[in-house]
Tab-separated table of C-alpha atoms in Angstrom:
chain	number	residue	atom	x	y	z
A	309	MET	CA	-69.338	180.676	-15.082
A	310	VAL	CA	-67.512	180.910	-18.147
A	311	THR	CA	-66.352	177.380	-19.514
A	312	VAL	CA	-63.057	176.981	-21.439
A	313	THR	CA	-61.911	173.920	-23.327
A	314	VAL	CA	-58.063	174.002	-23.916
A	315	TRP	CA	-57.154	171.809	-26.808
A	316	ASN	CA	-53.748	170.920	-27.696
A	317	GLU	CA	-52.100	168.372	-30.095
A	318	TYR	CA	-50.185	167.024	-27.269
A	319	ARG	CA	-47.270	165.545	-29.494
A	320	HIS	CA	-44.271	167.559	-28.658
A	321	GLU	CA	-44.468	166.809	-25.130
A	322	LYS	CA	-44.687	162.990	-25.576
A	323	GLU	CA	-41.778	162.920	-28.255
A	324	ASP	CA	-39.423	165.634	-27.180
A	325	ASP	CA	-37.501	165.522	-23.710
A	326	GLU	CA	-36.836	169.038	-23.574
A	327	VAL	CA	-40.564	169.992	-24.215
A	328	ALA	CA	-41.481	167.466	-21.704
A	329	GLU	CA	-39.404	168.800	-19.098
A	330	ILE	CA	-40.974	172.323	-19.601
A	331	TYR	CA	-44.313	171.131	-19.821
A	332	PRO	CA	-44.643	167.627	-18.134
A	333	ASP	CA	-48.344	167.436	-18.203
A	334	GLY	CA	-48.794	168.938	-21.559
A	335	ILE	CA	-49.005	172.731	-22.689
A	336	HIS	CA	-52.912	172.512	-22.464
A	337	ALA	CA	-52.483	171.601	-18.810
A	338	THR	CA	-50.211	174.777	-18.068
A	339	ILE	CA	-52.729	176.988	-19.772
A	340	ALA	CA	-55.590	175.309	-18.097
A	341	GLU	CA	-53.766	175.997	-14.691
A	342	GLY	CA	-53.585	179.736	-15.454
A	343	LEU	CA	-57.185	179.900	-16.390
A	344	ARG	CA	-58.444	177.910	-13.442
A	345	GLU	CA	-56.581	180.328	-11.086
A	346	ALA	CA	-58.359	183.046	-12.788
A	347	GLY	CA	-61.720	181.544	-11.947
A	348	TYR	CA	-62.917	180.050	-15.031
A	349	ASP	CA	-64.433	176.342	-15.332
A	350	VAL	CA	-61.791	174.675	-17.479
A	351	GLN	CA	-61.621	171.285	-19.220
A	352	THR	CA	-58.901	169.941	-21.644
A	353	ALA	CA	-59.089	167.858	-24.941
A	354	THR	CA	-56.286	166.585	-27.072
A	355	LEU	CA	-55.609	165.255	-30.768
A	356	ASP	CA	-55.522	161.615	-30.115
A	357	GLU	CA	-58.593	161.472	-28.097
A	358	PRO	CA	-61.911	160.172	-29.988
A	359	GLU	CA	-63.030	162.977	-31.967
A	360	HIS	CA	-60.248	164.750	-30.998
A	361	GLY	CA	-61.869	165.443	-27.634
A	362	LEU	CA	-64.207	167.894	-29.324
A	363	THR	CA	-67.587	165.997	-29.449
A	364	GLU	CA	-70.623	167.655	-29.987
A	365	SER	CA	-71.441	167.773	-26.232
A	366	VAL	CA	-68.032	169.087	-25.372
A	367	LEU	CA	-68.283	171.974	-27.852
A	368	ASP	CA	-72.170	172.740	-26.925
A	369	ASP	CA	-70.925	173.098	-23.394
A	370	THR	CA	-67.919	175.490	-24.322
A	371	ASP	CA	-68.164	179.186	-24.142
A	372	VAL	CA	-64.396	179.753	-25.376
A	373	LEU	CA	-62.058	177.144	-27.029
A	374	ALA	CA	-58.410	177.784	-26.799
A	375	TRP	CA	-56.327	176.082	-29.619
A	376	TRP	CA	-52.852	175.226	-29.664
A	377	GLY	CA	-51.397	173.204	-32.401
A	378	HIS	CA	-48.120	172.924	-34.401
A	379	LYS	CA	-46.869	169.629	-36.165
A	380	ALA	CA	-50.087	167.897	-36.751
A	381	HIS	CA	-52.429	170.415	-38.194
A	382	ASP	CA	-53.212	168.081	-41.252
A	383	GLU	CA	-54.256	165.021	-38.686
A	384	VAL	CA	-57.430	167.289	-37.653
A	385	ASP	CA	-60.374	165.637	-39.181
A	386	ASP	CA	-62.196	168.077	-41.479
A	387	ASP	CA	-65.649	167.075	-39.679
A	388	ILE	CA	-64.273	168.433	-36.466
A	389	VAL	CA	-63.040	171.439	-38.272
A	390	ASP	CA	-66.470	172.063	-39.723
A	391	ARG	CA	-67.948	171.502	-35.964
A	392	VAL	CA	-65.698	174.112	-34.452
A	393	VAL	CA	-66.194	176.603	-36.927
A	394	ASP	CA	-70.001	176.219	-36.916
A	395	ARG	CA	-69.603	176.754	-33.316
A	396	VAL	CA	-67.738	179.819	-33.385
A	397	ARG	CA	-70.226	181.545	-36.020
A	398	ASP	CA	-73.069	180.473	-33.631
A	399	GLY	CA	-71.076	182.472	-30.774
A	400	MET	CA	-68.501	180.462	-29.225
A	401	GLY	CA	-65.149	182.124	-28.551
A	402	LEU	CA	-61.858	181.050	-30.120
A	403	LEU	CA	-58.504	181.732	-28.968
A	404	VAL	CA	-55.793	180.774	-31.442
A	405	LEU	CA	-52.356	180.468	-29.766
A	406	HIS	CA	-48.927	180.782	-31.418
A	407	SER	CA	-48.529	178.529	-34.212
A	408	GLY	CA	-52.139	177.693	-34.251
A	409	HIS	CA	-52.177	180.323	-37.032
A	410	TYR	CA	-51.738	177.432	-39.269
A	411	SER	CA	-54.572	175.398	-37.638
A	412	LYS	CA	-57.447	174.237	-39.988
A	413	PRO	CA	-60.152	176.226	-38.062
A	414	PHE	CA	-58.402	179.519	-38.041
A	415	LYS	CA	-57.363	179.265	-41.852
A	416	ARG	CA	-61.050	178.411	-42.529
A	417	LEU	CA	-62.336	181.412	-40.350
A	418	MET	CA	-59.504	183.942	-42.061
A	419	GLY	CA	-59.847	182.717	-45.492
A	420	THR	CA	-56.245	183.360	-46.127
A	421	THR	CA	-53.227	181.096	-46.027
A	422	CYS	CA	-52.073	182.699	-42.533
A	423	SER	CA	-48.457	182.332	-43.560
A	424	LEU	CA	-45.670	184.226	-41.968
A	425	LYS	CA	-41.870	184.209	-41.683
A	426	TRP	CA	-40.067	182.567	-38.603
A	427	ARG	CA	-36.822	181.706	-36.870
A	428	GLU	CA	-36.001	179.799	-33.871
A	429	SER	CA	-33.095	181.321	-32.070
A	430	GLY	CA	-34.272	182.062	-28.843
A	431	GLU	CA	-34.346	185.664	-28.824
A	432	LYS	CA	-35.913	188.377	-27.018
A	433	GLU	CA	-39.503	189.336	-27.823
A	434	ARG	CA	-40.990	192.947	-26.626
A	435	VAL	CA	-44.785	192.960	-26.743
A	436	TRP	CA	-46.160	196.422	-27.201
A	437	VAL	CA	-49.750	197.209	-26.118
A	438	VAL	CA	-51.028	199.271	-29.312
A	439	GLU	CA	-54.662	199.598	-27.986
A	440	PRO	CA	-54.372	200.204	-24.319
A	441	GLY	CA	-58.115	200.802	-23.827
A	442	HIS	CA	-58.902	197.306	-25.015
A	443	PRO	CA	-60.044	194.943	-22.488
A	444	ILE	CA	-57.663	192.355	-23.427
A	445	ALA	CA	-54.931	194.905	-22.355
A	446	ASP	CA	-56.317	195.147	-18.754
A	447	GLY	CA	-53.779	195.109	-16.163
A	448	LEU	CA	-50.839	195.207	-18.552
A	449	PRO	CA	-47.899	197.740	-18.581
A	450	GLU	CA	-47.097	199.560	-21.959
A	451	SER	CA	-44.828	196.606	-23.022
A	452	PHE	CA	-43.453	193.411	-21.737
A	453	GLU	CA	-40.698	191.278	-22.471
A	454	VAL	CA	-40.582	187.560	-23.382
A	455	PRO	CA	-37.166	186.593	-22.523
A	456	ARG	CA	-36.824	183.894	-25.251
A	457	ALA	CA	-39.158	183.286	-28.124
A	458	GLU	CA	-39.363	181.973	-31.645
A	459	MET	CA	-39.601	184.834	-34.026
A	460	TYR	CA	-42.649	185.456	-35.954
A	461	GLY	CA	-42.380	188.313	-38.621
A	462	GLU	CA	-44.266	190.298	-41.167
A	463	ARG	CA	-45.911	189.831	-43.672
A	464	PHE	CA	-48.559	187.826	-41.735
A	465	ASP	CA	-51.144	186.855	-44.541
A	466	ILE	CA	-54.292	187.564	-42.513
A	467	PRO	CA	-57.111	189.759	-43.317
A	468	ALA	CA	-56.864	193.112	-41.366
A	469	PRO	CA	-58.032	192.524	-37.939
A	470	ASP	CA	-60.949	194.206	-36.444
A	471	GLU	CA	-58.763	195.518	-33.586
A	472	LEU	CA	-55.022	194.955	-32.879
A	473	VAL	CA	-54.266	194.887	-29.384
A	474	PHE	CA	-50.496	193.900	-29.394
A	475	THR	CA	-47.490	194.371	-31.879
A	476	SER	CA	-44.224	192.422	-31.268
A	477	TRP	CA	-40.666	193.400	-31.993
A	478	PHE	CA	-37.753	190.968	-31.935
A	479	GLU	CA	-34.258	191.219	-31.193
A	480	GLY	CA	-33.227	190.295	-34.882
A	481	GLY	CA	-35.378	193.511	-36.017
A	482	GLU	CA	-38.547	191.956	-37.274
A	483	VAL	CA	-42.135	193.048	-36.165
A	484	PHE	CA	-45.367	191.131	-36.132
A	485	ARG	CA	-48.948	191.643	-35.527
A	486	SER	CA	-49.464	189.499	-32.151
A	487	GLY	CA	-52.826	190.373	-30.794
A	488	CYS	CA	-55.397	190.313	-33.399
A	489	CYS	CA	-59.372	190.410	-32.857
A	490	TYR	CA	-61.868	189.321	-35.205
A	491	THR	CA	-65.776	188.765	-35.270
A	492	ARG	CA	-66.986	185.801	-37.363
A	493	GLY	CA	-70.872	185.399	-37.240
A	494	LYS	CA	-71.689	185.890	-33.476
A	495	GLY	CA	-68.405	184.413	-32.397
A	496	ARG	CA	-65.214	186.420	-31.313
A	497	VAL	CA	-61.838	185.178	-32.471
A	498	PHE	CA	-58.509	186.184	-30.915
A	499	TYR	CA	-55.040	185.329	-32.127
A	500	PHE	CA	-52.037	185.861	-29.734
A	501	ARG	CA	-48.661	185.096	-30.847
A	502	PRO	CA	-46.256	184.116	-27.727
A	503	GLY	CA	-46.089	180.580	-26.804
A	504	HIS	CA	-43.668	178.238	-28.430
A	505	GLU	CA	-43.193	174.716	-26.836
A	506	THR	CA	-39.479	175.055	-25.860
A	507	TYR	CA	-39.890	178.031	-23.698
A	508	PRO	CA	-41.977	178.220	-20.485
A	509	ILE	CA	-44.019	181.380	-22.002
A	510	TYR	CA	-47.382	180.071	-20.749
A	511	GLU	CA	-46.033	180.413	-17.156
A	512	GLN	CA	-45.259	184.038	-17.510
A	513	ALA	CA	-47.638	186.355	-15.561
A	514	GLU	CA	-48.317	188.766	-18.494
A	515	VAL	CA	-49.086	186.059	-20.712
A	516	ARG	CA	-51.502	184.373	-18.178
A	517	THR	CA	-52.942	187.816	-17.878
A	518	VAL	CA	-53.557	188.222	-21.696
A	519	LEU	CA	-55.204	184.867	-21.724
A	520	ASP	CA	-57.544	185.386	-18.835
A	521	ASN	CA	-58.573	188.747	-20.471
A	522	ALA	CA	-59.058	187.307	-23.594
A	523	VAL	CA	-61.312	184.458	-22.429
A	524	GLU	CA	-63.511	187.150	-20.833
A	525	TRP	CA	-63.712	189.207	-23.967
A	526	ALA	CA	-64.458	186.093	-26.213
A	527	ALA	CA	-67.033	184.594	-24.006
A	528	PRO	CA	-70.487	184.731	-25.884
A	529	GLY	CA	-72.864	187.577	-24.524
A	530	ASP	CA	-76.614	187.569	-24.265
A	531	GLY	CA	-77.780	189.280	-27.427
A	532	PRO	CA	-80.730	188.327	-29.438
A	533	ASP	CA	-80.528	185.483	-31.782
A	534	PRO	CA	-80.601	186.977	-35.592
A	535	TYR	CA	-83.390	185.852	-37.820
A	536	PHE	CA	-82.566	185.078	-41.514
A	537	GLY	CA	-84.812	184.623	-44.401
A	538	ASN	CA	-88.187	186.093	-45.394
A	539	ALA	CA	-89.696	188.228	-42.886
A	540	ASP	CA	-93.219	189.783	-41.951
A	541	PRO	CA	-93.106	193.345	-41.539
A	542	ILE	CA	-92.715	194.870	-37.938
A	543	GLU	CA	-94.738	198.056	-38.685
A	544	ASP	CA	-97.901	198.204	-40.717
A	545	LEU	CA	-97.698	198.688	-44.582
A	546	ASP	CA	-99.923	200.759	-46.682
């Protein structure tokens, strides 16, 4: 069984009554609930736990790490960032959700600012499936609507994705690359845009389908471990 760790700052829910009403047990709990229903072995971790809940043993037992952060990116210890990035390069999957685009692990793995334009006005978002044959799009319609969302708009300062699965359009006219796939070392990284803290987006069926599919896609496979360094010949040399 694939093991997933859902990481969350868990700050908005403690400090904002509106957010607490939508996610009373934390955004991480709602995401974890959906993934458990999909059949995954799920645990959670939060910023204020020792080592942010991401000890070496936790990460060693994690096949896919889902990351939600927003207001406390700078509080994530660089040693933990190193640990996460090393595990991704060693094969652990990473799902970066919504404002996690500014998280230290994602910025480190992308090598760019990961900046964008944004507007919080509760407008409609339409998520278009632009790569319908991709496994992360399994079970989805051609497009689906998020009734109220925070707008993210281009330019999104990221490297060109290996594969772009979703593009979003917003009521105010902007568009955004909202489902981006990457490979870093042996690990797979998926960025998924929907998920602002003041809207119940992680309860939406289509969003849960995306996260379910993304975990399966990002989970490590059974390929060979690469060897680096001086190598003896496989064939006889003259």
